[in-house]
PDB file of C-alpha atoms in Angstrom:
ATOM      1  CA  MET A   1       0.000   0.000   0.000  1.00  0.00           C
ATOM      2  CA  THR A   2       1.294   3.458  -0.829  1.00  0.00           C
ATOM      3  CA  SER A   3       1.313   6.110   1.863  1.00  0.00           C
ATOM      4  CA  SER A   4      -0.766   8.748   0.085  1.00  0.00           C
ATOM      5  CA  ALA A   5      -4.521   8.716   0.642  1.00  0.00           C
ATOM      6  CA  SER A   6      -7.138   9.869  -1.848  1.00  0.00           C
ATOM      7  CA  SER A   7     -10.267  11.959  -1.488  1.00  0.00           C
ATOM      8  CA  HIS A   8     -11.973   9.707  -4.051  1.00  0.00           C
ATOM      9  CA  SER A   9     -14.560   7.202  -2.929  1.00  0.00           C
ATOM     10  CA  VAL A  10     -13.169   3.717  -2.482  1.00  0.00           C
ATOM     11  CA  ALA A  11     -14.033   0.311  -3.918  1.00  0.00           C
ATOM     12  CA  TRP A  12     -12.718  -2.514  -1.723  1.00  0.00           C
ATOM     13  CA  ILE A  13     -12.359  -5.883  -3.428  1.00  0.00           C
ATOM     14  CA  ALA A  14     -11.488  -9.048  -1.516  1.00  0.00           C
ATOM     15  CA  GLY A  15     -10.369 -12.146  -3.370  1.00  0.00           C
ATOM     16  CA  VAL A  16      -7.924 -10.675  -5.873  1.00  0.00           C
ATOM     17  CA  GLY A  17      -5.420 -13.010  -7.457  1.00  0.00           C
ATOM     18  CA  ALA A  18      -3.953 -13.160 -10.939  1.00  0.00           C
ATOM     19  CA  SER A  19      -4.336 -10.234 -13.322  1.00  0.00           C
ATOM     20  CA  ALA A  20      -6.383 -12.459 -15.637  1.00  0.00           C
ATOM     21  CA  GLY A  21      -8.904 -13.253 -12.882  1.00  0.00           C
ATOM     22  CA  LEU A  22     -12.218 -11.716 -11.856  1.00  0.00           C
ATOM     23  CA  GLY A  23     -10.891  -9.883  -8.795  1.00  0.00           C
ATOM     24  CA  ALA A  24      -8.369  -7.905 -10.833  1.00  0.00           C
ATOM     25  CA  ALA A  25     -11.008  -7.211 -13.504  1.00  0.00           C
ATOM     26  CA  LEU A  26     -13.294  -5.768 -10.827  1.00  0.00           C
ATOM     27  CA  GLY A  27     -10.472  -3.536  -9.663  1.00  0.00           C
ATOM     28  CA  ARG A  28      -9.898  -2.256 -13.187  1.00  0.00           C
ATOM     29  CA  ARG A  29     -13.606  -1.539 -13.735  1.00  0.00           C
ATOM     30  CA  PHE A  30     -14.137   0.396 -10.530  1.00  0.00           C
ATOM     31  CA  ALA A  31     -10.870   2.292 -11.031  1.00  0.00           C
ATOM     32  CA  ARG A  32     -11.978   3.255 -14.536  1.00  0.00           C
ATOM     33  CA  ALA A  33     -15.112   4.758 -12.994  1.00  0.00           C
ATOM     34  CA  GLY A  34     -12.950   7.004 -10.827  1.00  0.00           C
ATOM     35  CA  HIS A  35     -12.829   5.046  -7.576  1.00  0.00           C
ATOM     36  CA  THR A  36      -9.682   4.439  -5.609  1.00  0.00           C
ATOM     37  CA  VAL A  37      -9.487   0.660  -5.401  1.00  0.00           C
ATOM     38  CA  ALA A  38      -8.251  -1.367  -2.438  1.00  0.00           C
ATOM     39  CA  LEU A  39      -7.290  -4.874  -3.512  1.00  0.00           C
ATOM     40  CA  THR A  40      -7.220  -7.585  -0.858  1.00  0.00           C
ATOM     41  CA  GLY A  41      -5.919 -11.131  -1.151  1.00  0.00           C
ATOM     42  CA  ARG A  42      -3.335 -13.489   0.288  1.00  0.00           C
ATOM     43  CA  SER A  43      -0.555 -13.055  -2.285  1.00  0.00           C
ATOM     44  CA  ALA A  44       1.378  -9.802  -1.989  1.00  0.00           C
ATOM     45  CA  ASP A  45       3.032 -10.320  -5.377  1.00  0.00           C
ATOM     46  CA  ARG A  46      -0.247 -10.856  -7.230  1.00  0.00           C
ATOM     47  CA  LEU A  47      -1.934  -7.944  -5.478  1.00  0.00           C
ATOM     48  CA  GLU A  48       0.870  -5.545  -6.252  1.00  0.00           C
ATOM     49  CA  SER A  49       0.962  -6.711  -9.871  1.00  0.00           C
ATOM     50  CA  ALA A  50      -2.759  -5.983 -10.250  1.00  0.00           C
ATOM     51  CA  ALA A  51      -2.373  -2.627  -8.499  1.00  0.00           C
ATOM     52  CA  ARG A  52       0.534  -1.642 -10.770  1.00  0.00           C
ATOM     53  CA  GLU A  53      -1.545  -2.467 -13.841  1.00  0.00           C
ATOM     54  CA  ILE A  54      -4.355  -0.192 -12.627  1.00  0.00           C
ATOM     55  CA  ARG A  55      -1.954   2.631 -11.783  1.00  0.00           C
ATOM     56  CA  ALA A  56      -0.293   2.301 -15.195  1.00  0.00           C
ATOM     57  CA  ALA A  57      -3.714   2.892 -16.771  1.00  0.00           C
ATOM     58  CA  GLY A  58      -4.168   6.092 -14.759  1.00  0.00           C
ATOM     59  CA  GLY A  59      -6.148   4.730 -11.815  1.00  0.00           C
ATOM     60  CA  GLN A  60      -5.431   4.645  -8.106  1.00  0.00           C
ATOM     61  CA  ALA A  61      -4.911   1.259  -6.506  1.00  0.00           C
ATOM     62  CA  HIS A  62      -3.571  -0.092  -3.224  1.00  0.00           C
ATOM     63  CA  ALA A  63      -2.588  -3.638  -2.303  1.00  0.00           C
ATOM     64  CA  LEU A  64      -3.790  -4.750   1.151  1.00  0.00           C
ATOM     65  CA  VAL A  65      -2.632  -8.261   2.024  1.00  0.00           C
ATOM     66  CA  ALA A  66      -5.133 -10.158   4.183  1.00  0.00           C
ATOM     67  CA  ASP A  67      -6.851 -13.523   4.450  1.00  0.00           C
ATOM     68  CA  ALA A  68     -10.571 -12.726   4.290  1.00  0.00           C
ATOM     69  CA  SER A  69     -11.361 -15.313   6.974  1.00  0.00           C
ATOM     70  CA  ASP A  70      -8.871 -13.765   9.433  1.00  0.00           C
ATOM     71  CA  GLU A  71     -10.893 -11.284  11.479  1.00  0.00           C
ATOM     72  CA  ALA A  72      -7.884  -9.359  12.794  1.00  0.00           C
ATOM     73  CA  ALA A  73      -6.283  -9.092   9.346  1.00  0.00           C
ATOM     74  CA  VAL A  74      -9.527  -7.865   7.786  1.00  0.00           C
ATOM     75  CA  ALA A  75      -9.952  -5.300  10.576  1.00  0.00           C
ATOM     76  CA  ARG A  76      -6.483  -3.952   9.839  1.00  0.00           C
ATOM     77  CA  ALA A  77      -7.280  -3.786   6.129  1.00  0.00           C
ATOM     78  CA  ALA A  78     -10.538  -1.975   6.903  1.00  0.00           C
ATOM     79  CA  GLU A  79      -8.622   0.718   8.776  1.00  0.00           C
ATOM     80  CA  GLN A  80      -6.390   1.167   5.738  1.00  0.00           C
ATOM     81  CA  VAL A  81      -9.476   1.438   3.530  1.00  0.00           C
ATOM     82  CA  ARG A  82     -10.960   4.030   5.881  1.00  0.00           C
ATOM     83  CA  ALA A  83      -7.803   6.134   5.509  1.00  0.00           C
ATOM     84  CA  LEU A  84      -8.139   6.134   1.721  1.00  0.00           C
ATOM     85  CA  GLY A  85     -11.595   7.751   1.651  1.00  0.00           C
ATOM     86  CA  PRO A  86     -15.288   6.922   2.047  1.00  0.00           C
ATOM     87  CA  LEU A  87     -16.179   3.395   1.018  1.00  0.00           C
ATOM     88  CA  ALA A  88     -18.631   3.264  -1.895  1.00  0.00           C
ATOM     89  CA  ALA A  89     -18.479  -0.400  -2.922  1.00  0.00           C
ATOM     90  CA  ALA A  90     -17.277  -3.619  -1.324  1.00  0.00           C
ATOM     91  CA  VAL A  91     -16.987  -6.862  -3.270  1.00  0.00           C
ATOM     92  CA  PHE A  92     -16.367 -10.278  -1.753  1.00  0.00           C
ATOM     93  CA  ASN A  93     -14.870 -12.472  -4.458  1.00  0.00           C
ATOM     94  CA  ALA A  94     -12.979 -15.103  -2.437  1.00  0.00           C
ATOM     95  CA  GLY A  95     -13.649 -18.810  -2.869  1.00  0.00           C
ATOM     96  CA  ASN A  96     -12.053 -22.225  -2.569  1.00  0.00           C
ATOM     97  CA  ALA A  97     -13.316 -24.830  -5.019  1.00  0.00           C
ATOM     98  CA  VAL A  98     -12.240 -27.938  -3.100  1.00  0.00           C
ATOM     99  CA  ARG A  99     -12.682 -30.983  -5.342  1.00  0.00           C
ATOM    100  CA  ALA A 100     -12.984 -34.485  -3.882  1.00  0.00           C
ATOM    101  CA  PRO A 101     -15.476 -37.396  -3.797  1.00  0.00           C
ATOM    102  CA  SER A 102     -17.548 -37.224  -0.614  1.00  0.00           C
ATOM    103  CA  LEU A 103     -15.955 -40.277   1.030  1.00  0.00           C
ATOM    104  CA  GLU A 104     -12.480 -38.938   0.290  1.00  0.00           C
ATOM    105  CA  LEU A 105     -13.223 -35.361   1.347  1.00  0.00           C
ATOM    106  CA  THR A 106     -11.562 -34.615   4.683  1.00  0.00           C
ATOM    107  CA  ALA A 107     -13.079 -32.591   7.483  1.00  0.00           C
ATOM    108  CA  ALA A 108     -10.145 -30.180   7.154  1.00  0.00           C
ATOM    109  CA  GLN A 109     -10.901 -29.636   3.455  1.00  0.00           C
ATOM    110  CA  PHE A 110     -14.585 -29.110   4.193  1.00  0.00           C
ATOM    111  CA  GLU A 111     -13.756 -26.610   6.936  1.00  0.00           C
ATOM    112  CA  ASP A 112     -11.280 -24.772   4.720  1.00  0.00           C
ATOM    113  CA  ALA A 113     -13.923 -24.316   2.002  1.00  0.00           C
ATOM    114  CA  TRP A 114     -16.386 -23.031   4.612  1.00  0.00           C
ATOM    115  CA  ARG A 115     -13.821 -20.671   6.132  1.00  0.00           C
ATOM    116  CA  THR A 116     -12.924 -19.151   2.784  1.00  0.00           C
ATOM    117  CA  SER A 117     -16.436 -18.577   1.433  1.00  0.00           C
ATOM    118  CA  ALA A 118     -18.878 -18.506   4.347  1.00  0.00           C
ATOM    119  CA  LEU A 119     -16.811 -17.266   7.288  1.00  0.00           C
ATOM    120  CA  GLY A 120     -14.718 -15.037   5.038  1.00  0.00           C
ATOM    121  CA  GLY A 121     -17.855 -13.510   3.554  1.00  0.00           C
ATOM    122  CA  PHE A 122     -19.228 -12.797   7.014  1.00  0.00           C
ATOM    123  CA  VAL A 123     -15.987 -11.270   8.341  1.00  0.00           C
ATOM    124  CA  PHE A 124     -15.537  -9.108   5.255  1.00  0.00           C
ATOM    125  CA  ALA A 125     -19.193  -8.047   5.232  1.00  0.00           C
ATOM    126  CA  GLN A 126     -19.083  -6.910   8.855  1.00  0.00           C
ATOM    127  CA  ALA A 127     -16.011  -4.777   8.241  1.00  0.00           C
ATOM    128  CA  ALA A 128     -17.396  -3.317   5.008  1.00  0.00           C
ATOM    129  CA  LEU A 129     -20.853  -2.608   6.447  1.00  0.00           C
ATOM    130  CA  ARG A 130     -19.385  -0.604   9.313  1.00  0.00           C
ATOM    131  CA  LEU A 131     -17.577   1.579   6.788  1.00  0.00           C
ATOM    132  CA  LEU A 132     -20.636   1.929   4.550  1.00  0.00           C
ATOM    133  CA  LEU A 133     -22.905   2.853   7.469  1.00  0.00           C
ATOM    134  CA  ALA A 134     -20.425   5.556   8.446  1.00  0.00           C
ATOM    135  CA  ASN A 135     -21.198   7.355   5.181  1.00  0.00           C
ATOM    136  CA  GLY A 136     -24.408   8.807   6.645  1.00  0.00           C
ATOM    137  CA  ALA A 137     -27.546   9.578   4.654  1.00  0.00           C
ATOM    138  CA  PRO A 138     -26.945  10.038   0.903  1.00  0.00           C
ATOM    139  CA  SER A 139     -27.338  13.537  -0.513  1.00  0.00           C
ATOM    140  CA  ASP A 140     -28.821  12.189  -3.753  1.00  0.00           C
ATOM    141  CA  ALA A 141     -32.187  10.494  -3.209  1.00  0.00           C
ATOM    142  CA  SER A 142     -31.556   8.112  -6.113  1.00  0.00           C
ATOM    143  CA  THR A 143     -28.566   6.505  -4.442  1.00  0.00           C
ATOM    144  CA  GLY A 144     -27.889   4.658  -1.239  1.00  0.00           C
ATOM    145  CA  ARG A 145     -24.926   4.551   1.098  1.00  0.00           C
ATOM    146  CA  GLY A 146     -23.072   2.154  -1.151  1.00  0.00           C
ATOM    147  CA  SER A 147     -23.043  -1.473  -2.238  1.00  0.00           C
ATOM    148  CA  LEU A 148     -21.914  -4.819  -0.872  1.00  0.00           C
ATOM    149  CA  LEU A 149     -21.615  -7.465  -3.589  1.00  0.00           C
ATOM    150  CA  PHE A 150     -20.861 -11.186  -3.291  1.00  0.00           C
ATOM    151  CA  THR A 151     -19.547 -13.602  -5.918  1.00  0.00           C
ATOM    152  CA  GLY A 152     -21.518 -16.836  -6.057  1.00  0.00           C
ATOM    153  CA  ALA A 153     -21.377 -19.836  -8.367  1.00  0.00           C
ATOM    154  CA  THR A 154     -23.539 -22.551  -9.867  1.00  0.00           C
ATOM    155  CA  ALA A 155     -22.846 -24.391  -6.605  1.00  0.00           C
ATOM    156  CA  SER A 156     -24.683 -21.636  -4.713  1.00  0.00           C
ATOM    157  CA  LEU A 157     -27.929 -23.144  -6.026  1.00  0.00           C
ATOM    158  CA  ARG A 158     -27.244 -26.871  -6.317  1.00  0.00           C
ATOM    159  CA  GLY A 159     -24.646 -29.311  -5.129  1.00  0.00           C
ATOM    160  CA  ARG A 160     -23.061 -32.163  -7.048  1.00  0.00           C
ATOM    161  CA  PRO A 161     -19.993 -34.335  -6.603  1.00  0.00           C
ATOM    162  CA  PRO A 162     -17.099 -33.818  -6.323  1.00  0.00           C
ATOM    163  CA  PHE A 163     -17.862 -30.294  -5.080  1.00  0.00           C
ATOM    164  CA  GLY A 164     -19.828 -31.007  -1.910  1.00  0.00           C
ATOM    165  CA  ALA A 165     -17.683 -28.759   0.289  1.00  0.00           C
ATOM    166  CA  PHE A 166     -17.700 -25.909  -2.216  1.00  0.00           C
ATOM    167  CA  ALA A 167     -21.470 -26.141  -2.665  1.00  0.00           C
ATOM    168  CA  ALA A 168     -22.121 -26.109   1.076  1.00  0.00           C
ATOM    169  CA  ALA A 169     -19.909 -23.046   1.508  1.00  0.00           C
ATOM    170  CA  LYS A 170     -21.359 -21.138  -1.447  1.00  0.00           C
ATOM    171  CA  ALA A 171     -24.936 -21.908  -0.409  1.00  0.00           C
ATOM    172  CA  ALA A 172     -24.135 -20.488   3.026  1.00  0.00           C
ATOM    173  CA  LEU A 173     -22.720 -17.351   1.438  1.00  0.00           C
ATOM    174  CA  ARG A 174     -25.883 -16.926  -0.623  1.00  0.00           C
ATOM    175  CA  SER A 175     -28.062 -17.177   2.485  1.00  0.00           C
ATOM    176  CA  LEU A 176     -25.829 -14.651   4.231  1.00  0.00           C
ATOM    177  CA  SER A 177     -26.275 -12.198   1.352  1.00  0.00           C
ATOM    178  CA  GLN A 178     -30.062 -12.538   1.594  1.00  0.00           C
ATOM    179  CA  SER A 179     -30.025 -11.905   5.342  1.00  0.00           C
ATOM    180  CA  LEU A 180     -27.818  -8.855   4.948  1.00  0.00           C
ATOM    181  CA  ALA A 181     -29.945  -7.492   2.107  1.00  0.00           C
ATOM    182  CA  ARG A 182     -33.069  -7.668   4.261  1.00  0.00           C
ATOM    183  CA  GLU A 183     -31.307  -6.029   7.205  1.00  0.00           C
ATOM    184  CA  PHE A 184     -29.283  -3.316   5.500  1.00  0.00           C
ATOM    185  CA  GLY A 185     -31.253  -2.564   2.340  1.00  0.00           C
ATOM    186  CA  PRO A 186     -33.686  -0.386   4.348  1.00  0.00           C
ATOM    187  CA  GLN A 187     -30.628   1.425   5.713  1.00  0.00           C
ATOM    188  CA  GLY A 188     -29.533   2.382   2.202  1.00  0.00           C
ATOM    189  CA  ILE A 189     -26.952  -0.312   1.461  1.00  0.00           C
ATOM    190  CA  HIS A 190     -27.407  -2.348  -1.698  1.00  0.00           C
ATOM    191  CA  VAL A 191     -26.509  -5.975  -0.980  1.00  0.00           C
ATOM    192  CA  ALA A 192     -26.443  -8.246  -4.022  1.00  0.00           C
ATOM    193  CA  HIS A 193     -25.307 -11.767  -4.866  1.00  0.00           C
ATOM    194  CA  VAL A 194     -23.966 -12.667  -8.319  1.00  0.00           C
ATOM    195  CA  ILE A 195     -24.215 -16.274  -9.484  1.00  0.00           C
ATOM    196  CA  VAL A 196     -21.437 -16.934 -11.972  1.00  0.00           C
ATOM    197  CA  ASP A 197     -22.965 -19.923 -13.773  1.00  0.00           C
ATOM    198  CA  GLY A 198     -20.130 -21.235 -15.891  1.00  0.00           C
ATOM    199  CA  GLY A 199     -16.373 -21.258 -16.173  1.00  0.00           C
ATOM    200  CA  ILE A 200     -14.449 -17.994 -16.018  1.00  0.00           C
ATOM    201  CA  ASP A 201     -11.888 -17.481 -18.763  1.00  0.00           C
ATOM    202  CA  GLY A 202      -9.047 -16.695 -16.373  1.00  0.00           C
ATOM    203  CA  LYS A 203      -5.671 -17.990 -15.323  1.00  0.00           C
ATOM    204  CA  ARG A 204      -7.047 -20.505 -12.807  1.00  0.00           C
ATOM    205  CA  LEU A 205      -9.138 -22.380 -15.372  1.00  0.00           C
ATOM    206  CA  ARG A 206      -6.640 -22.096 -18.203  1.00  0.00           C
ATOM    207  CA  THR A 207      -3.882 -23.449 -15.970  1.00  0.00           C
ATOM    208  CA  GLY A 208      -5.849 -26.031 -14.000  1.00  0.00           C
ATOM    209  CA  ALA A 209      -8.278 -27.333 -16.640  1.00  0.00           C
ATOM    210  CA  PRO A 210      -7.077 -26.438 -20.153  1.00  0.00           C
ATOM    211  CA  GLN A 211      -9.186 -29.268 -21.583  1.00  0.00           C
ATOM    212  CA  ARG A 212     -12.328 -27.542 -20.293  1.00  0.00           C
ATOM    213  CA  VAL A 213     -11.275 -24.301 -21.962  1.00  0.00           C
ATOM    214  CA  GLU A 214     -10.772 -26.116 -25.263  1.00  0.00           C
ATOM    215  CA  ALA A 215     -14.106 -27.926 -24.959  1.00  0.00           C
ATOM    216  CA  ALA A 216     -15.956 -24.676 -24.230  1.00  0.00           C
ATOM    217  CA  GLY A 217     -14.909 -23.160 -27.536  1.00  0.00           C
ATOM    218  CA  PRO A 218     -15.368 -19.508 -28.554  1.00  0.00           C
ATOM    219  CA  ASP A 219     -17.568 -17.551 -26.129  1.00  0.00           C
ATOM    220  CA  GLY A 220     -18.082 -20.689 -24.058  1.00  0.00           C
ATOM    221  CA  LEU A 221     -16.558 -19.144 -20.939  1.00  0.00           C
ATOM    222  CA  LEU A 222     -17.384 -15.946 -19.078  1.00  0.00           C
ATOM    223  CA  HIS A 223     -14.919 -13.130 -19.683  1.00  0.00           C
ATOM    224  CA  PRO A 224     -13.730 -11.485 -16.447  1.00  0.00           C
ATOM    225  CA  ASP A 225     -14.155  -7.954 -17.808  1.00  0.00           C
ATOM    226  CA  ALA A 226     -17.723  -8.714 -18.924  1.00  0.00           C
ATOM    227  CA  ILE A 227     -18.571 -10.061 -15.467  1.00  0.00           C
ATOM    228  CA  ALA A 228     -17.011  -6.973 -13.871  1.00  0.00           C
ATOM    229  CA  GLU A 229     -19.217  -4.737 -16.012  1.00  0.00           C
ATOM    230  CA  SER A 230     -22.300  -6.418 -14.553  1.00  0.00           C
ATOM    231  CA  TYR A 231     -21.015  -5.793 -11.014  1.00  0.00           C
ATOM    232  CA  TRP A 232     -20.571  -2.141 -11.895  1.00  0.00           C
ATOM    233  CA  GLN A 233     -24.136  -1.966 -13.203  1.00  0.00           C
ATOM    234  CA  LEU A 234     -25.383  -3.468  -9.936  1.00  0.00           C
ATOM    235  CA  HIS A 235     -23.473  -0.851  -7.985  1.00  0.00           C
ATOM    236  CA  ALA A 236     -24.887   1.952 -10.126  1.00  0.00           C
ATOM    237  CA  GLN A 237     -28.553   0.865  -9.933  1.00  0.00           C
ATOM    238  CA  HIS A 238     -31.213   3.355  -8.844  1.00  0.00           C
ATOM    239  CA  ARG A 239     -32.347   2.422  -5.356  1.00  0.00           C
ATOM    240  CA  SER A 240     -35.985   2.135  -6.460  1.00  0.00           C
ATOM    241  CA  ALA A 241     -35.053  -0.980  -8.469  1.00  0.00           C
ATOM    242  CA  TRP A 242     -32.248  -2.807  -6.732  1.00  0.00           C
ATOM    243  CA  THR A 243     -31.353  -6.346  -7.767  1.00  0.00           C
ATOM    244  CA  GLN A 244     -30.645  -8.762  -4.921  1.00  0.00           C
ATOM    245  CA  GLU A 245     -29.502 -11.658  -7.097  1.00  0.00           C
ATOM    246  CA  LEU A 246     -28.159 -11.732 -10.629  1.00  0.00           C
ATOM    247  CA  ASP A 247     -27.063 -14.764 -12.592  1.00  0.00           C
ATOM    248  CA  LEU A 248     -24.542 -14.637 -15.417  1.00  0.00           C
ATOM    249  CA  ARG A 249     -23.649 -17.327 -17.938  1.00  0.00           C
ATOM    250  CA  PRO A 250     -22.341 -17.643 -21.496  1.00  0.00           C
ATOM    251  CA  TYR A 251     -25.089 -17.764 -24.101  1.00  0.00           C
ATOM    252  CA  LYS A 252     -24.019 -21.346 -24.862  1.00  0.00           C
ATOM    253  CA  GLU A 253     -24.305 -22.551 -21.235  1.00  0.00           C
ATOM    254  CA  SER A 254     -27.208 -24.834 -20.377  1.00  0.00           C
ATOM    255  CA  PHE A 255     -29.168 -24.109 -17.199  1.00  0.00           C
TER     256      PHE A 255
END
């Protein structure tokens, strides 16, 4: 993180990894709209690489290393975000797609998936909501105090092997988003959950499952920048017509 703060409103994104991933794409989109972006993840090298890319394009970006499920680490990151300016948008994009048949899945793996998605989402949401509530009543009646957005998956809606742990964790995150929307929507905070129903054309999939990328063919995967545009549209919605859940998929994806 650089030492200089900005008077711009801030977009805080947790779950940022490789430049070709969704987290970095979200950072680029919110920076392009004029927000200072705070990028949070566990890899200092990847965070700083994404931040440098945004700064090279004329934006303002800061790398804040933290594990989203670590309450103390997230609290420290939140204080750094507070110093940058008023929080306008918070995005929880962390996840751990543990893959194992149910009888081979260990309790430690199951817990790790839950900690990353469900507990991490809760810890991050608490920290972000405190910052958003501190904004006070909006001056423009069409807007709220800001937005809190969660990244979901096909597994948020239905479980199947070998992703039992991932499905349980993502379903919990979805329920959390609904609870928070009902509690904080009336207080002017837009809480929304995005179901990414399909593979993302990023480094993780291209490295870990190149055969799936090949099988998907042209336009068979979701492009990170296209997904990020939908998050931006959610953030910019008029408060008289807020979306609580949005699902995104390639036009070729069955559902």
